[in-house]
């Protein structure tokens, strides 16, 4: 399973990369806004800075919602670096653009996916990744993991090459459950990746090992 970090903050991306477990980065307009970068040229420069930190798979999202606008932005983003994956919203104009971009050999990540039907359409259009938002489904008292399980079965049934990129991850059990059912990728806030390191028995065990070592040296 691939691990992506879901942030536009360079320090967080560097930290996740330094752990040696990172396969990519996802951003979205809200995450970019949090970093406070203004103006198109600076936004594009920021994506380049992210690409310079990680080995591959940097999702950069379009803002346009019409086919022509999405295509223009997608080409601009894809030109930044070969590591860019163009993130396109799950809307009819977006699916049309995903089809064209896929025919052109530009990788895409179809975002804001909340149902199996939407994911199926994105996969049919040739999306490289689909991003089901499992935390946001859980937030409305529904079952985000059920969607991941459905997509694993559907994509296997038809040998779709589209990868399931579980997004909107809220806690380490989302990561574990995604791994159990066979999601291809999880994209997590750095805080959730760091929570996954923790176990009280590891802390107690390490403390005892070190204390025993010290005592043994006296
Ligand atoms: O990048 C998309 C996604 O992971 C959003 O997460 O926490 O805003 O629902 P969240």
PDB file of C-alpha atoms and ligand atoms in Angstrom:
ATOM      1  CA  UNK A   1       0.000   0.000   0.000  1.00  0.00           C
ATOM      2  CA  UNK A   2       1.298   3.438  -0.904  1.00  0.00           C
ATOM      3  CA  UNK A   3       1.425   6.227   1.700  1.00  0.00           C
ATOM      4  CA  UNK A   4       0.791   9.806   0.629  1.00  0.00           C
ATOM      5  CA  UNK A   5       0.780  12.812   2.935  1.00  0.00           C
ATOM      6  CA  UNK A   6      -2.252  15.108   2.601  1.00  0.00           C
ATOM      7  CA  UNK A   7      -0.793  18.590   3.029  1.00  0.00           C
ATOM      8  CA  UNK A   8       0.695  21.522   1.134  1.00  0.00           C
ATOM      9  CA  UNK A   9       3.073  22.487   3.974  1.00  0.00           C
ATOM     10  CA  UNK A  10       6.664  21.966   2.855  1.00  0.00           C
ATOM     11  CA  UNK A  11       7.947  21.313   6.400  1.00  0.00           C
ATOM     12  CA  UNK A  12       5.365  18.543   6.881  1.00  0.00           C
ATOM     13  CA  UNK A  13       6.203  16.989   3.517  1.00  0.00           C
ATOM     14  CA  UNK A  14       9.938  17.059   4.347  1.00  0.00           C
ATOM     15  CA  UNK A  15       9.236  15.455   7.725  1.00  0.00           C
ATOM     16  CA  UNK A  16       7.113  12.678   6.190  1.00  0.00           C
ATOM     17  CA  UNK A  17       9.712  12.098   3.464  1.00  0.00           C
ATOM     18  CA  UNK A  18      12.466  11.814   6.098  1.00  0.00           C
ATOM     19  CA  UNK A  19      10.602   8.901   7.739  1.00  0.00           C
ATOM     20  CA  UNK A  20      11.321   6.927   4.552  1.00  0.00           C
ATOM     21  CA  UNK A  21       7.738   5.765   4.104  1.00  0.00           C
ATOM     22  CA  UNK A  22       6.400   8.383   1.701  1.00  0.00           C
ATOM     23  CA  UNK A  23       5.195   7.631  -1.847  1.00  0.00           C
ATOM     24  CA  UNK A  24       3.549  10.933  -2.687  1.00  0.00           C
ATOM     25  CA  UNK A  25       1.628  14.042  -1.704  1.00  0.00           C
ATOM     26  CA  UNK A  26      -1.957  15.154  -2.166  1.00  0.00           C
ATOM     27  CA  UNK A  27      -3.039  18.764  -1.994  1.00  0.00           C
ATOM     28  CA  UNK A  28      -6.352  20.480  -2.544  1.00  0.00           C
ATOM     29  CA  UNK A  29      -7.412  24.141  -2.813  1.00  0.00           C
ATOM     30  CA  UNK A  30      -8.212  24.306   0.928  1.00  0.00           C
ATOM     31  CA  UNK A  31      -4.792  22.925   1.892  1.00  0.00           C
ATOM     32  CA  UNK A  32      -3.085  25.331  -0.541  1.00  0.00           C
ATOM     33  CA  UNK A  33      -5.056  28.253   0.935  1.00  0.00           C
ATOM     34  CA  UNK A  34      -3.886  27.265   4.438  1.00  0.00           C
ATOM     35  CA  UNK A  35      -0.270  27.755   3.319  1.00  0.00           C
ATOM     36  CA  UNK A  36      -1.265  31.272   2.268  1.00  0.00           C
ATOM     37  CA  UNK A  37       0.200  31.347  -1.241  1.00  0.00           C
ATOM     38  CA  UNK A  38      -1.336  34.007  -3.461  1.00  0.00           C
ATOM     39  CA  UNK A  39      -1.367  34.277  -7.268  1.00  0.00           C
ATOM     40  CA  UNK A  40      -1.061  31.620  -9.976  1.00  0.00           C
ATOM     41  CA  UNK A  41       2.725  31.914 -10.549  1.00  0.00           C
ATOM     42  CA  UNK A  42       3.413  31.412  -6.827  1.00  0.00           C
ATOM     43  CA  UNK A  43       1.000  28.494  -6.657  1.00  0.00           C
ATOM     44  CA  UNK A  44       2.778  26.781  -9.562  1.00  0.00           C
ATOM     45  CA  UNK A  45       6.174  27.473  -7.902  1.00  0.00           C
ATOM     46  CA  UNK A  46       4.886  25.894  -4.710  1.00  0.00           C
ATOM     47  CA  UNK A  47       3.894  22.706  -6.567  1.00  0.00           C
ATOM     48  CA  UNK A  48       7.419  22.612  -8.019  1.00  0.00           C
ATOM     49  CA  UNK A  49       8.877  22.949  -4.514  1.00  0.00           C
ATOM     50  CA  UNK A  50       6.775  19.962  -3.417  1.00  0.00           C
ATOM     51  CA  UNK A  51       7.955  17.949  -6.448  1.00  0.00           C
ATOM     52  CA  UNK A  52      11.557  18.676  -5.466  1.00  0.00           C
ATOM     53  CA  UNK A  53      11.019  16.987  -2.078  1.00  0.00           C
ATOM     54  CA  UNK A  54       9.309  13.725  -3.056  1.00  0.00           C
ATOM     55  CA  UNK A  55      10.050  10.954  -5.553  1.00  0.00           C
ATOM     56  CA  UNK A  56       6.722  10.964  -7.414  1.00  0.00           C
ATOM     57  CA  UNK A  57       2.954  11.427  -7.211  1.00  0.00           C
ATOM     58  CA  UNK A  58       2.189  15.052  -6.423  1.00  0.00           C
ATOM     59  CA  UNK A  59      -1.537  15.696  -6.797  1.00  0.00           C
ATOM     60  CA  UNK A  60      -2.257  19.289  -7.856  1.00  0.00           C
ATOM     61  CA  UNK A  61      -5.913  20.257  -8.169  1.00  0.00           C
ATOM     62  CA  UNK A  62      -7.582  22.328 -10.877  1.00  0.00           C
ATOM     63  CA  UNK A  63      -9.919  25.172  -9.919  1.00  0.00           C
ATOM     64  CA  UNK A  64     -11.906  25.342 -13.177  1.00  0.00           C
ATOM     65  CA  UNK A  65     -15.164  23.444 -13.488  1.00  0.00           C
ATOM     66  CA  UNK A  66     -15.636  23.578 -17.284  1.00  0.00           C
ATOM     67  CA  UNK A  67     -13.899  21.194 -19.707  1.00  0.00           C
ATOM     68  CA  UNK A  68     -11.885  23.879 -21.503  1.00  0.00           C
ATOM     69  CA  UNK A  69     -10.707  25.502 -18.301  1.00  0.00           C
ATOM     70  CA  UNK A  70      -9.845  22.155 -16.672  1.00  0.00           C
ATOM     71  CA  UNK A  71      -7.807  21.135 -19.748  1.00  0.00           C
ATOM     72  CA  UNK A  72      -5.909  24.434 -19.808  1.00  0.00           C
ATOM     73  CA  UNK A  73      -5.044  24.215 -16.115  1.00  0.00           C
ATOM     74  CA  UNK A  74      -4.211  20.516 -16.378  1.00  0.00           C
ATOM     75  CA  UNK A  75      -1.658  21.169 -19.128  1.00  0.00           C
ATOM     76  CA  UNK A  76      -0.145  24.010 -17.127  1.00  0.00           C
ATOM     77  CA  UNK A  77       0.132  21.776 -14.037  1.00  0.00           C
ATOM     78  CA  UNK A  78       1.491  18.778 -15.954  1.00  0.00           C
ATOM     79  CA  UNK A  79       4.233  20.973 -17.395  1.00  0.00           C
ATOM     80  CA  UNK A  80       5.598  21.788 -13.933  1.00  0.00           C
ATOM     81  CA  UNK A  81       7.099  18.339 -13.427  1.00  0.00           C
ATOM     82  CA  UNK A  82       6.555  14.720 -14.534  1.00  0.00           C
ATOM     83  CA  UNK A  83       5.706  13.942 -10.881  1.00  0.00           C
ATOM     84  CA  UNK A  84       2.457  15.931 -11.108  1.00  0.00           C
ATOM     85  CA  UNK A  85      -0.854  14.068 -11.039  1.00  0.00           C
ATOM     86  CA  UNK A  86      -3.688  16.406 -12.066  1.00  0.00           C
ATOM     87  CA  UNK A  87      -6.519  16.324  -9.542  1.00  0.00           C
ATOM     88  CA  UNK A  88      -9.919  16.803 -11.170  1.00  0.00           C
ATOM     89  CA  UNK A  89     -13.314  16.976  -9.418  1.00  0.00           C
ATOM     90  CA  UNK A  90     -15.961  14.300  -9.954  1.00  0.00           C
ATOM     91  CA  UNK A  91     -18.292  16.295 -12.194  1.00  0.00           C
ATOM     92  CA  UNK A  92     -19.349  15.535 -15.788  1.00  0.00           C
ATOM     93  CA  UNK A  93     -16.934  18.131 -17.229  1.00  0.00           C
ATOM     94  CA  UNK A  94     -14.204  16.674 -15.039  1.00  0.00           C
ATOM     95  CA  UNK A  95     -14.804  13.125 -16.248  1.00  0.00           C
ATOM     96  CA  UNK A  96     -14.649  14.353 -19.858  1.00  0.00           C
ATOM     97  CA  UNK A  97     -11.314  16.016 -19.109  1.00  0.00           C
ATOM     98  CA  UNK A  98      -9.996  12.886 -17.355  1.00  0.00           C
ATOM     99  CA  UNK A  99     -10.717  10.887 -20.525  1.00  0.00           C
ATOM    100  CA  UNK A 100      -8.811  13.338 -22.731  1.00  0.00           C
ATOM    101  CA  UNK A 101      -5.926  13.663 -20.264  1.00  0.00           C
ATOM    102  CA  UNK A 102      -5.688   9.896 -19.958  1.00  0.00           C
ATOM    103  CA  UNK A 103      -5.542   9.601 -23.785  1.00  0.00           C
ATOM    104  CA  UNK A 104      -2.742  12.196 -23.725  1.00  0.00           C
ATOM    105  CA  UNK A 105      -0.807  10.187 -21.118  1.00  0.00           C
ATOM    106  CA  UNK A 106      -1.312  12.721 -18.311  1.00  0.00           C
ATOM    107  CA  UNK A 107      -2.005  11.107 -14.931  1.00  0.00           C
ATOM    108  CA  UNK A 108      -5.157  12.143 -13.087  1.00  0.00           C
ATOM    109  CA  UNK A 109      -6.677  11.806  -9.634  1.00  0.00           C
ATOM    110  CA  UNK A 110     -10.472  12.064  -9.602  1.00  0.00           C
ATOM    111  CA  UNK A 111     -11.399  13.774  -6.343  1.00  0.00           C
ATOM    112  CA  UNK A 112     -14.554  14.290  -4.266  1.00  0.00           C
ATOM    113  CA  UNK A 113     -15.706  10.714  -4.825  1.00  0.00           C
ATOM    114  CA  UNK A 114     -18.483   9.606  -2.474  1.00  0.00           C
ATOM    115  CA  UNK A 115     -20.128   6.674  -4.286  1.00  0.00           C
ATOM    116  CA  UNK A 116     -19.176   3.538  -6.194  1.00  0.00           C
ATOM    117  CA  UNK A 117     -21.030   4.819  -9.268  1.00  0.00           C
ATOM    118  CA  UNK A 118     -18.868   7.945  -9.349  1.00  0.00           C
ATOM    119  CA  UNK A 119     -15.684   5.885  -8.964  1.00  0.00           C
ATOM    120  CA  UNK A 120     -16.778   3.562 -11.771  1.00  0.00           C
ATOM    121  CA  UNK A 121     -17.254   6.513 -14.128  1.00  0.00           C
ATOM    122  CA  UNK A 122     -13.821   7.908 -13.247  1.00  0.00           C
ATOM    123  CA  UNK A 123     -12.194   4.519 -13.798  1.00  0.00           C
ATOM    124  CA  UNK A 124     -13.985   4.112 -17.157  1.00  0.00           C
ATOM    125  CA  UNK A 125     -12.614   7.503 -18.206  1.00  0.00           C
ATOM    126  CA  UNK A 126      -9.090   6.313 -17.370  1.00  0.00           C
ATOM    127  CA  UNK A 127      -8.344   8.073 -14.074  1.00  0.00           C
ATOM    128  CA  UNK A 128      -5.011   6.965 -12.591  1.00  0.00           C
ATOM    129  CA  UNK A 129      -6.448   7.371  -9.083  1.00  0.00           C
ATOM    130  CA  UNK A 130      -9.898   7.836  -7.564  1.00  0.00           C
ATOM    131  CA  UNK A 131     -10.156   9.552  -4.192  1.00  0.00           C
ATOM    132  CA  UNK A 132     -13.057   8.358  -2.036  1.00  0.00           C
ATOM    133  CA  UNK A 133     -13.330  10.665   1.006  1.00  0.00           C
ATOM    134  CA  UNK A 134     -13.960   8.178   3.772  1.00  0.00           C
ATOM    135  CA  UNK A 135     -13.757  10.550   6.761  1.00  0.00           C
ATOM    136  CA  UNK A 136     -16.342  12.896   5.294  1.00  0.00           C
ATOM    137  CA  UNK A 137     -18.690   9.936   4.736  1.00  0.00           C
ATOM    138  CA  UNK A 138     -18.188   8.860   8.369  1.00  0.00           C
ATOM    139  CA  UNK A 139     -18.841  12.487   9.394  1.00  0.00           C
ATOM    140  CA  UNK A 140     -22.429  12.202   8.134  1.00  0.00           C
ATOM    141  CA  UNK A 141     -23.019   8.974  10.093  1.00  0.00           C
ATOM    142  CA  UNK A 142     -22.462   6.728   7.101  1.00  0.00           C
ATOM    143  CA  UNK A 143     -19.756   4.088   6.446  1.00  0.00           C
ATOM    144  CA  UNK A 144     -16.726   5.309   4.501  1.00  0.00           C
ATOM    145  CA  UNK A 145     -14.971   1.940   4.636  1.00  0.00           C
ATOM    146  CA  UNK A 146     -17.969   0.279   2.962  1.00  0.00           C
ATOM    147  CA  UNK A 147     -17.212   2.386  -0.125  1.00  0.00           C
ATOM    148  CA  UNK A 148     -13.550   1.284  -0.124  1.00  0.00           C
ATOM    149  CA  UNK A 149     -14.630  -2.378   0.122  1.00  0.00           C
ATOM    150  CA  UNK A 150     -17.054  -1.920  -2.795  1.00  0.00           C
ATOM    151  CA  UNK A 151     -14.389  -0.268  -4.966  1.00  0.00           C
ATOM    152  CA  UNK A 152     -11.862  -3.043  -4.307  1.00  0.00           C
ATOM    153  CA  UNK A 153     -14.384  -5.617  -5.569  1.00  0.00           C
ATOM    154  CA  UNK A 154     -15.569  -3.554  -8.553  1.00  0.00           C
ATOM    155  CA  UNK A 155     -12.072  -2.665  -9.767  1.00  0.00           C
ATOM    156  CA  UNK A 156     -10.951  -6.302  -9.384  1.00  0.00           C
ATOM    157  CA  UNK A 157     -14.027  -7.586 -11.243  1.00  0.00           C
ATOM    158  CA  UNK A 158     -13.068  -5.593 -14.339  1.00  0.00           C
ATOM    159  CA  UNK A 159      -9.278  -5.347 -13.977  1.00  0.00           C
ATOM    160  CA  UNK A 160      -9.379  -1.548 -13.853  1.00  0.00           C
ATOM    161  CA  UNK A 161      -5.881  -0.096 -13.554  1.00  0.00           C
ATOM    162  CA  UNK A 162      -7.266   2.892 -11.613  1.00  0.00           C
ATOM    163  CA  UNK A 163      -5.871   2.906  -8.087  1.00  0.00           C
ATOM    164  CA  UNK A 164      -8.061   3.429  -5.017  1.00  0.00           C
ATOM    165  CA  UNK A 165      -6.627   6.384  -3.095  1.00  0.00           C
ATOM    166  CA  UNK A 166      -8.411   6.503   0.250  1.00  0.00           C
ATOM    167  CA  UNK A 167      -8.635  10.157   1.296  1.00  0.00           C
ATOM    168  CA  UNK A 168     -10.071  12.144   4.189  1.00  0.00           C
ATOM    169  CA  UNK A 169      -8.297   9.837   6.623  1.00  0.00           C
ATOM    170  CA  UNK A 170      -9.017  10.787  10.235  1.00  0.00           C
ATOM    171  CA  UNK A 171      -7.150   8.240  12.403  1.00  0.00           C
ATOM    172  CA  UNK A 172      -4.776   5.247  12.270  1.00  0.00           C
ATOM    173  CA  UNK A 173      -7.602   2.679  12.179  1.00  0.00           C
ATOM    174  CA  UNK A 174      -8.682   4.131   8.828  1.00  0.00           C
ATOM    175  CA  UNK A 175      -5.166   3.273   7.572  1.00  0.00           C
ATOM    176  CA  UNK A 176      -5.304  -0.255   8.977  1.00  0.00           C
ATOM    177  CA  UNK A 177      -8.824  -0.909   7.642  1.00  0.00           C
ATOM    178  CA  UNK A 178      -7.798   0.372   4.196  1.00  0.00           C
ATOM    179  CA  UNK A 179      -4.820  -1.992   4.241  1.00  0.00           C
ATOM    180  CA  UNK A 180      -7.041  -4.905   5.294  1.00  0.00           C
ATOM    181  CA  UNK A 181      -9.512  -4.453   2.451  1.00  0.00           C
ATOM    182  CA  UNK A 182      -6.875  -3.673  -0.192  1.00  0.00           C
ATOM    183  CA  UNK A 183      -6.940   0.071  -0.918  1.00  0.00           C
ATOM    184  CA  UNK A 184      -3.937   0.923  -3.113  1.00  0.00           C
ATOM    185  CA  UNK A 185      -3.084   4.205  -1.386  1.00  0.00           C
ATOM    186  CA  UNK A 186      -3.930   6.119   1.784  1.00  0.00           C
ATOM    187  CA  UNK A 187      -3.370   9.848   1.954  1.00  0.00           C
ATOM    188  CA  UNK A 188      -3.131  11.067   5.529  1.00  0.00           C
ATOM    189  CA  UNK A 189      -2.445  14.258   7.431  1.00  0.00           C
ATOM    190  CA  UNK A 190       1.069  14.074   8.936  1.00  0.00           C
ATOM    191  CA  UNK A 191      -0.525  13.961  12.408  1.00  0.00           C
ATOM    192  CA  UNK A 192      -2.287  10.672  11.567  1.00  0.00           C
ATOM    193  CA  UNK A 193       0.907   9.114  10.158  1.00  0.00           C
ATOM    194  CA  UNK A 194       2.634  10.106  13.407  1.00  0.00           C
ATOM    195  CA  UNK A 195      -0.206   8.700  15.531  1.00  0.00           C
ATOM    196  CA  UNK A 196       0.315   5.366  13.766  1.00  0.00           C
ATOM    197  CA  UNK A 197       3.844   5.158  15.249  1.00  0.00           C
ATOM    198  CA  UNK A 198       2.496   5.140  18.790  1.00  0.00           C
ATOM    199  CA  UNK A 199       1.802   2.268  21.168  1.00  0.00           C
ATOM    200  CA  UNK A 200       2.006   2.531  24.974  1.00  0.00           C
ATOM    201  CA  UNK A 201       3.606  -0.924  25.210  1.00  0.00           C
ATOM    202  CA  UNK A 202       6.386   0.250  22.865  1.00  0.00           C
ATOM    203  CA  UNK A 203       7.049   3.202  25.182  1.00  0.00           C
ATOM    204  CA  UNK A 204       6.985   1.063  28.341  1.00  0.00           C
ATOM    205  CA  UNK A 205       9.078  -1.678  26.705  1.00  0.00           C
ATOM    206  CA  UNK A 206      11.720   0.772  25.472  1.00  0.00           C
ATOM    207  CA  UNK A 207      11.873   2.522  28.839  1.00  0.00           C
ATOM    208  CA  UNK A 208      12.434  -0.831  30.566  1.00  0.00           C
ATOM    209  CA  UNK A 209      15.054  -2.008  28.040  1.00  0.00           C
ATOM    210  CA  UNK A 210      17.036   1.201  28.514  1.00  0.00           C
ATOM    211  CA  UNK A 211      16.723   1.067  32.323  1.00  0.00           C
ATOM    212  CA  UNK A 212      17.874  -2.602  32.344  1.00  0.00           C
ATOM    213  CA  UNK A 213      20.797  -1.704  30.105  1.00  0.00           C
ATOM    214  CA  UNK A 214      21.829   1.135  32.434  1.00  0.00           C
ATOM    215  CA  UNK A 215      21.520  -1.124  35.512  1.00  0.00           C
ATOM    216  CA  UNK A 216      23.584  -3.820  33.770  1.00  0.00           C
ATOM    217  CA  UNK A 217      26.420  -1.345  33.164  1.00  0.00           C
ATOM    218  CA  UNK A 218      26.855  -0.537  36.906  1.00  0.00           C
TER     219      UNK A 218
HETATM  220  O1  LIG B   1      -7.292  15.875  -0.085  1.00  0.00           O
HETATM  221  C1  LIG B   1      -8.590  15.443   0.097  1.00  0.00           C
HETATM  222  C2  LIG B   1      -8.923  14.967   1.480  1.00  0.00           C
HETATM  223  O2  LIG B   1      -8.014  14.084   2.020  1.00  0.00           O
HETATM  224  C3  LIG B   1      -9.686  15.848   2.382  1.00  0.00           C
HETATM  225  O3  LIG B   1      -9.677  15.488   3.724  1.00  0.00           O
HETATM  226  O4  LIG B   1     -10.008  15.949   6.114  1.00  0.00           O
HETATM  227  O5  LIG B   1     -10.664  17.689   4.416  1.00  0.00           O
HETATM  228  O6  LIG B   1     -11.993  15.601   4.679  1.00  0.00           O
HETATM  229  P1  LIG B   1     -10.648  16.226   4.789  1.00  0.00           P
END
